[in-house]
Coordinates of C-alpha atoms in Angstrom, one line a residue:
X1 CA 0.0 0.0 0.0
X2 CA 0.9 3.3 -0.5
X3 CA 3.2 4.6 2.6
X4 CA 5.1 0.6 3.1
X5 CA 8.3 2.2 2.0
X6 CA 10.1 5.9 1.0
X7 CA 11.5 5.9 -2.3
X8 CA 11.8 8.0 -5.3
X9 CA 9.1 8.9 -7.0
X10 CA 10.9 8.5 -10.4
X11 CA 9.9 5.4 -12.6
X12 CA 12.2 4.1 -14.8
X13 CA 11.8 4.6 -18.7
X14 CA 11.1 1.8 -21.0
X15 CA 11.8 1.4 -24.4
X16 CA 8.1 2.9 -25.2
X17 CA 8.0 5.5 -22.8
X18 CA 9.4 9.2 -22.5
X19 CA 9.8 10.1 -19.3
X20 CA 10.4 14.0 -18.0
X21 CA 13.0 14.3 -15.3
X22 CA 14.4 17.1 -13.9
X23 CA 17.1 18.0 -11.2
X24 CA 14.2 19.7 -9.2
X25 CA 13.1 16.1 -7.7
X26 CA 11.9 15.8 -4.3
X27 CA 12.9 12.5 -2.5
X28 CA 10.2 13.1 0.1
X29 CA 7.5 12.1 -1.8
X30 CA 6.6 8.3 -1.8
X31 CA 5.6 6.3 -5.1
X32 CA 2.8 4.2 -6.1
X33 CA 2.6 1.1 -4.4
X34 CA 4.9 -2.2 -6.3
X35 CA 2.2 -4.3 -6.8
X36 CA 0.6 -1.7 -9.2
X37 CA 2.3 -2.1 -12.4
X38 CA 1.3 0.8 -15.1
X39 CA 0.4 0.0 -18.3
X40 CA 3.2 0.3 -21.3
X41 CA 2.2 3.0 -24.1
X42 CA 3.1 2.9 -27.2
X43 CA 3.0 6.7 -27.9
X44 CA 6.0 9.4 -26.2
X45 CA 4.4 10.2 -22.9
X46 CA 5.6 12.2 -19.8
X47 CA 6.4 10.5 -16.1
X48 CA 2.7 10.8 -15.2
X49 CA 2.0 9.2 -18.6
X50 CA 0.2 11.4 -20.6
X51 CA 0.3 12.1 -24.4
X52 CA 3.2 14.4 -25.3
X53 CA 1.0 15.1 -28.6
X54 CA -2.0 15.3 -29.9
X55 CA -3.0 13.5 -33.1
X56 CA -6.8 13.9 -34.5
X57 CA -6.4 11.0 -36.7
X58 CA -5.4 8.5 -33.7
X59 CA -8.0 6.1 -32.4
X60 CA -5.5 4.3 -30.3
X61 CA -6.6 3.8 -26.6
X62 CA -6.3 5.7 -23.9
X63 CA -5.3 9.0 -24.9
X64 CA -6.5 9.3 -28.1
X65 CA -9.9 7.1 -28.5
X66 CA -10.8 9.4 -25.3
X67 CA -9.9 12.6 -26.5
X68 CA -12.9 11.6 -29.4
X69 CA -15.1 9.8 -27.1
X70 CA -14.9 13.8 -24.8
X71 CA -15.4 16.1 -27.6
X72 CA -18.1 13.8 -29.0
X73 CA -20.2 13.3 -25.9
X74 CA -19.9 17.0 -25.4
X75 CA -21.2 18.0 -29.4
X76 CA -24.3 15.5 -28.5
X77 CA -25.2 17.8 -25.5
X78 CA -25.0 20.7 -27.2
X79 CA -26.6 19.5 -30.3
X80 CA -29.6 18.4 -27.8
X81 CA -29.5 21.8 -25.9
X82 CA -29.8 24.2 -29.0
X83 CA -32.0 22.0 -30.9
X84 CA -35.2 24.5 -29.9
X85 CA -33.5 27.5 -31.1
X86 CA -33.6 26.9 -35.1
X87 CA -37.4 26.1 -34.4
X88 CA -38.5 28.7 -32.4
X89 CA -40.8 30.7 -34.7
X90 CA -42.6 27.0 -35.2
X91 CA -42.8 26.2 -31.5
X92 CA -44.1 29.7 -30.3
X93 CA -46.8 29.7 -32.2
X94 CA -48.0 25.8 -31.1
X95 CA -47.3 26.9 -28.0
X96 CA -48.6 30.6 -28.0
X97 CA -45.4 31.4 -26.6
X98 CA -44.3 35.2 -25.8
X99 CA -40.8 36.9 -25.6
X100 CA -40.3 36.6 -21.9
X101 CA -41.3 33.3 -22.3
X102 CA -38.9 31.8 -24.9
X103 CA -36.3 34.2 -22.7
X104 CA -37.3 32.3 -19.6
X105 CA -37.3 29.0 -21.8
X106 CA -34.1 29.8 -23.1
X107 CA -32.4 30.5 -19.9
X108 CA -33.6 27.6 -18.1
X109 CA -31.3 25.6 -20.8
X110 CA -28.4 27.1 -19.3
X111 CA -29.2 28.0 -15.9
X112 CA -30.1 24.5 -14.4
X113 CA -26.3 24.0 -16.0
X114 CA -24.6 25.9 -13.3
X115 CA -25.4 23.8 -10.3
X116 CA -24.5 20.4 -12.5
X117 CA -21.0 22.1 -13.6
X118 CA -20.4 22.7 -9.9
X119 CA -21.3 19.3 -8.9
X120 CA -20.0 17.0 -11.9
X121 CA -16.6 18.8 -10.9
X122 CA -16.5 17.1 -8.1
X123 CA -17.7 13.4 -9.5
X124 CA -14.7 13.9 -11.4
X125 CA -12.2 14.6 -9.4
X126 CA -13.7 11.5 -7.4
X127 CA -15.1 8.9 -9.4
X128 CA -14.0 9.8 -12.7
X129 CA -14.6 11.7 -16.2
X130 CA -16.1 8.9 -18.0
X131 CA -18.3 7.6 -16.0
X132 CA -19.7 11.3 -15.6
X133 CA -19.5 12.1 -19.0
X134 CA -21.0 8.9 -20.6
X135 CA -23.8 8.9 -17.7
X136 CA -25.1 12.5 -18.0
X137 CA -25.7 12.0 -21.7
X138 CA -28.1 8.9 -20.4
X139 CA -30.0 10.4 -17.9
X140 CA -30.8 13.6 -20.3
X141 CA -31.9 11.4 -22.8
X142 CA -35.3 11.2 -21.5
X143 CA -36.1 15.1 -21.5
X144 CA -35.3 14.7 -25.0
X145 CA -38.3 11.9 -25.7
X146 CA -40.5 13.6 -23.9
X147 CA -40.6 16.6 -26.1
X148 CA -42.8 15.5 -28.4
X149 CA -45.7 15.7 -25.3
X150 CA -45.1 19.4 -24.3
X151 CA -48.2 21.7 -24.7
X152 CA -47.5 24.7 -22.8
X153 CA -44.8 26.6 -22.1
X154 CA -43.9 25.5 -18.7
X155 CA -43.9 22.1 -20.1
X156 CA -41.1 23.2 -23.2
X157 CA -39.2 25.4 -20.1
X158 CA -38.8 22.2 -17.8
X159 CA -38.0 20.0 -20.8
X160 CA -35.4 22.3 -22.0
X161 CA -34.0 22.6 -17.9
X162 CA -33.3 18.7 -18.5
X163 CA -31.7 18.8 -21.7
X164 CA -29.7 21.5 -21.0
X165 CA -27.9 20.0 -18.0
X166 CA -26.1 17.7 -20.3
X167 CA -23.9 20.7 -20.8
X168 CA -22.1 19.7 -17.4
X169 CA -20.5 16.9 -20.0
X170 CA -18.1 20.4 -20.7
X171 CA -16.2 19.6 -17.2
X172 CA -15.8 16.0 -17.7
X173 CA -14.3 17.1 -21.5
X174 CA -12.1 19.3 -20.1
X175 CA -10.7 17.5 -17.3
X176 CA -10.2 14.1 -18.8
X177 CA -7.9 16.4 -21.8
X178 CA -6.0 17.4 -18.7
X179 CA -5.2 14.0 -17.3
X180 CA -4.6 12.6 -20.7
X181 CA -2.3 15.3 -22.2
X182 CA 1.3 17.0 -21.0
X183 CA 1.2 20.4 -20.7
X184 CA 3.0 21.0 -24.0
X185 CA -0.2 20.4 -25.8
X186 CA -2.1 20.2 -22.8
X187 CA -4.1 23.7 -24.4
X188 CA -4.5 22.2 -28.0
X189 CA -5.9 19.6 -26.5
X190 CA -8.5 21.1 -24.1
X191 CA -9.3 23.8 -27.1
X192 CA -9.7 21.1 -29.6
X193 CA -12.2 18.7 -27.7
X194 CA -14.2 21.5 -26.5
X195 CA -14.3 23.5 -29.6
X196 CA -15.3 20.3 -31.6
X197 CA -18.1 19.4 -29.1
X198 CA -19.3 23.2 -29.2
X199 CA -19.1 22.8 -32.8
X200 CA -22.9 20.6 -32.1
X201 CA -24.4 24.6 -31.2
X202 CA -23.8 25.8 -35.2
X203 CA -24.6 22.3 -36.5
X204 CA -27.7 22.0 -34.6
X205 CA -29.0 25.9 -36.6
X206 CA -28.4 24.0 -39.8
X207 CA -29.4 20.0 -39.1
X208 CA -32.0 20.8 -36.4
X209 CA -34.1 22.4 -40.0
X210 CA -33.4 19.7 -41.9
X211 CA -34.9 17.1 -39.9
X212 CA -38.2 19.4 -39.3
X213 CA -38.6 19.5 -43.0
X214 CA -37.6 15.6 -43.1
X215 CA -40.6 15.4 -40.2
X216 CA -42.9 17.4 -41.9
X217 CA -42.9 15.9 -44.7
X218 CA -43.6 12.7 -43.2
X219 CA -46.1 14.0 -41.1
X220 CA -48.1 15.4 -44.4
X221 CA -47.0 19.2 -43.6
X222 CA -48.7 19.5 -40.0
X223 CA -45.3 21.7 -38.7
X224 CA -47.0 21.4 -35.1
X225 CA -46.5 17.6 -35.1
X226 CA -43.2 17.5 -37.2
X227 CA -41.2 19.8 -34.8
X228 CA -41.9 17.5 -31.8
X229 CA -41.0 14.3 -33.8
X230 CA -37.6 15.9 -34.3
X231 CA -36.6 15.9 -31.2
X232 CA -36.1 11.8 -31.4
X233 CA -32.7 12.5 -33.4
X234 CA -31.0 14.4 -30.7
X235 CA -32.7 11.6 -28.1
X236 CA -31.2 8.7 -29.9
X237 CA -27.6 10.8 -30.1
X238 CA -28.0 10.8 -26.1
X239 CA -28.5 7.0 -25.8
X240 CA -25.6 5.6 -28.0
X241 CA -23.4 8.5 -27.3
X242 CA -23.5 7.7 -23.9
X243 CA -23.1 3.8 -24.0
X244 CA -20.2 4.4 -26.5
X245 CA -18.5 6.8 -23.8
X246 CA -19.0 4.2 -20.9
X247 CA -17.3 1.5 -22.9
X248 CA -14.6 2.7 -25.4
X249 CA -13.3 5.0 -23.2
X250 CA -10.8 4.9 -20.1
X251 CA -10.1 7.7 -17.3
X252 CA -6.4 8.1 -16.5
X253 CA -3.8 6.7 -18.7
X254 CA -2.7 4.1 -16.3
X255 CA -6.6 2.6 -15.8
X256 CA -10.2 3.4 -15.1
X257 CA -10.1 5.0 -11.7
X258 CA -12.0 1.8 -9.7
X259 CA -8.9 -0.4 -10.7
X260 CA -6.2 2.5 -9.5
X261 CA -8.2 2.8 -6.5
X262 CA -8.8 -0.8 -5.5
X263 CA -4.7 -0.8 -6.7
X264 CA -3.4 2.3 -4.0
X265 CA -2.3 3.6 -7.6
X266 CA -4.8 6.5 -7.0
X267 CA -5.8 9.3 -3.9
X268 CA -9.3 8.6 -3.0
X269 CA -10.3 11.6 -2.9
X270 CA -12.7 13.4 0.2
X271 CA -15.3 15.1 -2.2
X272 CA -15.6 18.2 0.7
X273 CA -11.7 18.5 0.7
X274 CA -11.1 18.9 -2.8
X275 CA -14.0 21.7 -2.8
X276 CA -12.7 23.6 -0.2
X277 CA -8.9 23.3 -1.7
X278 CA -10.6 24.2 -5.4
X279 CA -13.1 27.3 -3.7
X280 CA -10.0 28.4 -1.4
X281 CA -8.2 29.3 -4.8
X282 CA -8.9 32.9 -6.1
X283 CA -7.3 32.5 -9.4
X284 CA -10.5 30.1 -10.2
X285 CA -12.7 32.6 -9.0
X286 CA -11.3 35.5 -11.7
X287 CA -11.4 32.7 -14.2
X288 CA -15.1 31.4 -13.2
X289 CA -16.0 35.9 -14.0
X290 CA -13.8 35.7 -16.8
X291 CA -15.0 32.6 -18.9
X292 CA -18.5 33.9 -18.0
X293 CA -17.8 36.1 -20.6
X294 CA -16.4 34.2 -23.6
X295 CA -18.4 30.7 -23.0
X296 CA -21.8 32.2 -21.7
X297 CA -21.2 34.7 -24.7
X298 CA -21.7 31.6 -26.9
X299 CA -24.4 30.2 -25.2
X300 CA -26.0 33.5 -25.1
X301 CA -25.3 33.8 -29.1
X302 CA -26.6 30.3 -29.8
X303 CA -30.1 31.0 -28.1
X304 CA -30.7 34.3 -30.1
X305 CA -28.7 34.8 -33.2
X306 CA -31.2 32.5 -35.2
X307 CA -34.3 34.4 -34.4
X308 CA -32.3 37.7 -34.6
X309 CA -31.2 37.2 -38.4
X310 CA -35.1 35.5 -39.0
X311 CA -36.7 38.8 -37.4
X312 CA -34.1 41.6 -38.1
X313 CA -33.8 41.1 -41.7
X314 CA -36.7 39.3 -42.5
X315 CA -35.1 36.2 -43.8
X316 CA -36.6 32.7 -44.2
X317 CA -36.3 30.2 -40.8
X318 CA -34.2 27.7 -43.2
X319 CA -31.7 30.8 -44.1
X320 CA -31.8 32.4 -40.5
X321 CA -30.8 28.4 -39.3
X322 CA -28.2 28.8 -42.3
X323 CA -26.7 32.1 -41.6
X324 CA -26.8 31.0 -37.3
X325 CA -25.2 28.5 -38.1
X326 CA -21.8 30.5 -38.8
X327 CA -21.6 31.5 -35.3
X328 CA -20.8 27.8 -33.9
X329 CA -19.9 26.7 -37.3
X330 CA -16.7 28.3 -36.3
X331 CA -15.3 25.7 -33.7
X332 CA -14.0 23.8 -36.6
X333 CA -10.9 26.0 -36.0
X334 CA -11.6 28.9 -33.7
X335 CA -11.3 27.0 -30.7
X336 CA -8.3 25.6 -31.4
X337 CA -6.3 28.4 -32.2
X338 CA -6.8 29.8 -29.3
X339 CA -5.1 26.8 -27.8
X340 CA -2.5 26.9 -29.9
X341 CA -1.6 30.5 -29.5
X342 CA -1.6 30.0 -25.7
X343 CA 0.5 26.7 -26.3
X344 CA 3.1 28.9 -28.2
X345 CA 2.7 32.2 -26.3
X346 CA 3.6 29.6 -23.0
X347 CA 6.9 28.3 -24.9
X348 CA 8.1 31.8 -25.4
X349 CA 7.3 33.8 -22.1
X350 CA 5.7 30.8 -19.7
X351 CA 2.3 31.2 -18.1
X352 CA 2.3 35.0 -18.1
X353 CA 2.4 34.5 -21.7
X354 CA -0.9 32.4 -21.7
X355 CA -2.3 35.3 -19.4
X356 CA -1.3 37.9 -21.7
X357 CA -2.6 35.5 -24.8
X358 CA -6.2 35.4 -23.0
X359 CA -6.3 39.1 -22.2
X360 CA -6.1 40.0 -26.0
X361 CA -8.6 37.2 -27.0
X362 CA -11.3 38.4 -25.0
X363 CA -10.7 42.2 -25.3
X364 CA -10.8 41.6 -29.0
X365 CA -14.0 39.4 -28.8
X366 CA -16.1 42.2 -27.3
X367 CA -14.9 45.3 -29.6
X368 CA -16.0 42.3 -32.2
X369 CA -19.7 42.3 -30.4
X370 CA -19.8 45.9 -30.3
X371 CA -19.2 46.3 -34.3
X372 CA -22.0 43.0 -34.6
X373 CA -24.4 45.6 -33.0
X374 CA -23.6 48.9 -35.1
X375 CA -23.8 46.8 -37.9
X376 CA -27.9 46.1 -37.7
X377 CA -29.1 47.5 -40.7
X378 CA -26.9 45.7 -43.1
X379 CA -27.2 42.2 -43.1
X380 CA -24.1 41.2 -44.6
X381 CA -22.0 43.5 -42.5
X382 CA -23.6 41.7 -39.5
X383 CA -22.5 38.1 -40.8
X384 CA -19.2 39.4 -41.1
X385 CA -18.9 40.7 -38.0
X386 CA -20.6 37.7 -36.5
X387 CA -17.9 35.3 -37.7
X388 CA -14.8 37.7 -36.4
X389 CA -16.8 38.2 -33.0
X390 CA -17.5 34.4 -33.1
X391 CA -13.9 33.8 -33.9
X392 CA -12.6 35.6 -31.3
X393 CA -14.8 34.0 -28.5
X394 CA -13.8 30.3 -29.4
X395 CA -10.3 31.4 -29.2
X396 CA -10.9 32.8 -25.7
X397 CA -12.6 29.9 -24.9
X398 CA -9.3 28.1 -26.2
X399 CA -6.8 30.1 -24.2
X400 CA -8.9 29.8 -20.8
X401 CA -8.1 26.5 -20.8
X402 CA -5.0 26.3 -21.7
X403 CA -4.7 28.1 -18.0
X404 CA -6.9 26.2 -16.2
X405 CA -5.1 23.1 -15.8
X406 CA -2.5 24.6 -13.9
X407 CA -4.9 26.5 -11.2
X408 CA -5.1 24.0 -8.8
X409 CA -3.5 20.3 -9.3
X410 CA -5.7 18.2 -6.6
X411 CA -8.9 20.1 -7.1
X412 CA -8.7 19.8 -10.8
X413 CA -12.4 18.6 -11.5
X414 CA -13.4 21.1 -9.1
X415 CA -11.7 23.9 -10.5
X416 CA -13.2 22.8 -13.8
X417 CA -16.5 22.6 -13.2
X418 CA -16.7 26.2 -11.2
X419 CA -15.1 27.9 -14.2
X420 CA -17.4 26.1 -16.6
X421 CA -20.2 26.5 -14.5
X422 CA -19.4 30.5 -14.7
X423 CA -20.1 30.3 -18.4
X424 CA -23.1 29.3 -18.2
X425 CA -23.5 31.9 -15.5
X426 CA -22.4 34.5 -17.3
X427 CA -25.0 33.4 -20.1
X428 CA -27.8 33.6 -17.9
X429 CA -27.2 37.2 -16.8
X430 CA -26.4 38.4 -20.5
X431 CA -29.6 37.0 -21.7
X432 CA -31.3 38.1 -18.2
X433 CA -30.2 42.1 -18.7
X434 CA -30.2 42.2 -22.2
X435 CA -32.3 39.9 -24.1
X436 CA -35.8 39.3 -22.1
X437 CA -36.8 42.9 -22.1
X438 CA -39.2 44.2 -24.6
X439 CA -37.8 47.6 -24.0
X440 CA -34.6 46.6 -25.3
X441 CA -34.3 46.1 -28.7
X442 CA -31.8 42.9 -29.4
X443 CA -28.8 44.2 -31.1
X444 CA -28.7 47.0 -28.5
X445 CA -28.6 43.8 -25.9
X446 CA -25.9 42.7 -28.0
X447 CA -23.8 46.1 -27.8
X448 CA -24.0 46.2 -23.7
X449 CA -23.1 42.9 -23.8
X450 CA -20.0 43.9 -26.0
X451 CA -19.1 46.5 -23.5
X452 CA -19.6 44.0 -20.2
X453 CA -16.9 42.0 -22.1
X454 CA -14.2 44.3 -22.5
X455 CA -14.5 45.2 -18.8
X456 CA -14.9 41.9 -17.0
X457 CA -11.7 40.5 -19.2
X458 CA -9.8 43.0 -16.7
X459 CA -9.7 40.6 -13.8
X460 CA -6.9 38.9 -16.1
X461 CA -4.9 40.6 -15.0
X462 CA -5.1 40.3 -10.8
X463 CA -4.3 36.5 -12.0
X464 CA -0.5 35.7 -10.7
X465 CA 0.9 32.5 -10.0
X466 CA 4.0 33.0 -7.4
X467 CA 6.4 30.5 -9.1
X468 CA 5.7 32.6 -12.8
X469 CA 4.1 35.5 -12.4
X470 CA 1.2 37.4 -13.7
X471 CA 0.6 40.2 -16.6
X472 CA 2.6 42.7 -15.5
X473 CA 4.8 40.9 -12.4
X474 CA 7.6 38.3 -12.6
X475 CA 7.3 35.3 -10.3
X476 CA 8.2 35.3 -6.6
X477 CA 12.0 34.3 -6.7
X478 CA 11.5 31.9 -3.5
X479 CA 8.8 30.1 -4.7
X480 CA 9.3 26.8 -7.1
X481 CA 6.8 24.4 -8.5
X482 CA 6.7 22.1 -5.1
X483 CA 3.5 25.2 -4.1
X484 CA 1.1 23.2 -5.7
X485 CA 2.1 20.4 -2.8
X486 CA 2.6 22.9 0.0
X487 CA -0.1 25.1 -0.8
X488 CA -2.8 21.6 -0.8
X489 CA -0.9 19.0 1.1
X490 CA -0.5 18.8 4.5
X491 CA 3.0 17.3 5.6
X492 CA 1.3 13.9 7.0
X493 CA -0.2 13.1 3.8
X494 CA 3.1 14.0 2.1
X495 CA 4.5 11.0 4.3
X496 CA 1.4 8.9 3.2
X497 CA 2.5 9.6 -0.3
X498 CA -0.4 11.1 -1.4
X499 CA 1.6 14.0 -3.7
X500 CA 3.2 11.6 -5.4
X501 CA 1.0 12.0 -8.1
X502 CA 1.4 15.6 -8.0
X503 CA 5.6 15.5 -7.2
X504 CA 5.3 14.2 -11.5
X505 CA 2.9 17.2 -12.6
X506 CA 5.4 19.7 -10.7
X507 CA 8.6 18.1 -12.8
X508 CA 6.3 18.4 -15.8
X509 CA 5.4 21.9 -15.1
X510 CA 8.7 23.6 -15.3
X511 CA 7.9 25.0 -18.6
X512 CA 5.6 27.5 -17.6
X513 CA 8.7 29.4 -16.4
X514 CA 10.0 32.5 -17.9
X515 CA 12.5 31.3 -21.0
X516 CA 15.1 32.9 -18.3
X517 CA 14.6 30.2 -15.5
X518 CA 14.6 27.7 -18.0
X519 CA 16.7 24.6 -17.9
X520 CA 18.3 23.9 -21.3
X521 CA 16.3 20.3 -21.4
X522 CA 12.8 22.4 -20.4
X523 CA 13.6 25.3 -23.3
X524 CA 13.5 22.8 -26.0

């Protein structure tokens, strides 16, 4: 069992694994127990095993077939969630629906999020990202087949409540990238998998009207009827999605976490101790504000850009789906480059780097927002705009998480699922203030929102990590990357060998240094 003897935490290479070491390792910290052997990869990983890269095209189990079964689970959820929004000119009129009450509708999809963010943080961090991931998408399924029976618009809000808490699946994404991949690629990786999964909000504008005029043409054109049967495409989605998840998929690269627990291999974790280690952490707090304001702008988009374009301009629900569709259609790439700018922006100035990378991002995004608005009586202009404010907020999106591993270590899921849990957040009060009023007309909601934007992005900046730094101040010249262990261990649990874990993401970590305190082996 963990604690039987003191030894160095370092494993020994094999012939298929690359290990990081560095001269910076502590002897204190006890390794896994001997009768736990870890599986041999076949791929260049670090000392805690994870993926060095990150190839698309890979299937190969663990990193890579979970890396598609994350981003896919997620798409499903937000195919499911944004499914209404493409239909809503057909639905409020079965339903005799107003404004407030497709804003209501609308904000129940996201709000009802919040809390399961909060709390699938926490089933991460102790009973593991597929099993949270694969199981959400099950037990929203249900909300999705019972659609079809909705005839008022209580009944659509509480329906739409369920579905949307399949969003939660966002945490388990983001946290199973982070276990899975070193932090060289750790933010292409993170950007990727979410930006492919929020890719399902633009394909739902576009496929969402397809299968409505599939339905109603089956149904002999009654469009009351056909826009309830479509909601069985995004229910089946749930059901497989979530069976393939629970059994193609694997939690840590060593095991599923039952087997590293039964094995000593792996902390169980005390679900109120990593909260109060994960809420104790301000840094997660300024990123729960911040990410409010690039993934709840998403959310915010994807509930109202459709029926903006449809009543604005006048244009047909199929074009309006079309033209929405651009917004999310945009995490083909967007996403990801903001990943990969924080990846590279990290190799050549550390983490203040990947501060200074977000800052600009999301400053951008809402002068991007602000031009969306001024541009409301052109509607090409507006498209335009729309895909460059678009852009800007998947790369924001990106770059958030290409921090957020590296906020807390133990409290991981936790830190997660607050900071995802403030985009949703920060989608229910921009659709609260500026999109459920009749007195405001929407691209004026749009324009605040632009402004809210620019100014919450500031709390970037209060951001500082004492071993490197923050926007504008260099790291604290005592402080190494043993904090995350001192800062959340205490020194009997050290002994028990519980940071062992953590000793191999502190060696990893090195590279978020300034290029200055740099090894030559950490530079490269």
């Amino acid at each position: 069992h963990i604690g039987r003897s003191r030894t160095s935490f370092e494993t020994t290479p094999t012939h298929h694994n690359t290990h990081i070491a560095t001269h910076h390792q502590k002897k204190i910290i006890m390794a896994p127990p001997k009768e736990f052997e870890a599986p041999e990869h076949t791929i260049p990983v670090d000392s805690e095993h994870k993926a060095m890269s990150l190839n698309i095209f890979s299937f190969q189990r663990p990193h890579h077939m979970s890396f598609h079964m994350s981003w896919l689970g997620f798409f499903i959820s937000f195919v499911s969630t944004f499914a209404a929004a493409p239909m809503v000119p057909v639905i409020r009129e079965d339903l005799n629906m107003t404004k407030p009450d497709l804003g209501n509708a609308a904000l129940a999809s996201i709000t009802g999020t919040i809390i399961a963010r909060v709390l699938m943080g926490t089933f991460v961090d102790t009973v593991g990202p597929r099993i949270g991931l694969g199981m959400l998408l099950l037990v929203t399924a249900p909300f999705c087949f019972a659609m079809p029976f909705v005839t008022s618009a209580s009944g659509f809000l509480i329906c739409r409540l369920g579905i949307g808490l399949g969003l939660a699946t966002f945490v388990a994404c983001q946290f199973w990238m982070s276990v899975m991949f070193n932090g060289k690629c750790v933010g292409i990786a993170n950007a990727t998998a979410a930006g492919w999964g929020n890719l399902g909000g633009g394909v739902t504008q576009f496929v969402m009207p397809l299968v409505y005029a599939g339905m109603l043409q089956a149904t002999k054109d009654r469009a009351f009827t056909a826009w309830r049967w479509a909601y069985i495409v995004p229910g089946m989605a749930h059901l497989l999605g979530g069976m393939a998840v629970m059994f193609l998929g694997q939690d840590l690269p060593d095991g599923n976490y039952k087997l590293l627990h039964t094995s000593g291999a792996l902390e169980k974790k005390s679900a109120w101790q990593v909260n109060v280690i994960g809420m104790k952490n301000y840094r997660m707090w300024c990123m729960v504000l911040t990410y409010g304001f690039c993934f709840g702008v998403e959310l915010t988009m994807n509930n109202i850009v459709a029926s903006y374009l449809y009543d604005q301009f006048d244009v047909d629900l199929a074009i309006a789906g079309v033209l929405a569709s651009c917004y999310g259609l945009m995490n083909i790439f967007a996403r990801s480059v903001g990943g990969i700018t924080s990846d590279w922006a990290s190799r050549k100035f550390g983490m203040r780097g990947r501060l200074w990378c977000l800052w600009l991002w999301q400053t951008i995004e809402g002068v991007m927002c602000i031009f969306m608005a001024l541009a409301k009586d052109s509607l090409g202009t507006t498209i335009a705009m729309m895909v460059l404010f678009s852009i800007c907020v998947q790369a924001s999106e990106g770059a958030s998480y290409g921090i957020v591993p590296y906020i807390t270590r133990r409290a991981l899921g936790v830190a997660s699922g607050f900071i995802g849990a403030g985009g949703n957040a920060g989608s229910t009060i921009c659709i609260a203030l500026f999109f459920t009023k009749d007195s405001i007309e929407t691209y004026d909601g749009i324009m605040y929102m632009g402004f809210a934007i620019i100014g919450v992005t500031l709390l970037v900046i209060p951001i500082h990590f004492p071993m490197w730094g923050s926007m504008f101040f260099g790291p604290n010249d005592s402080t190494e990357e043993d904090y995350y262990i001192k800062n959340d261990f205490s020194p009997e649990e050290i002994k028990q060998g519980l940071a062992a874990p953590v000793q191999k993401f502190c060696n990893n970590a090195h590279m978020e240094r300034p290029p200055s305190k740099r090894t030559g082996s950490e530079s490269a």
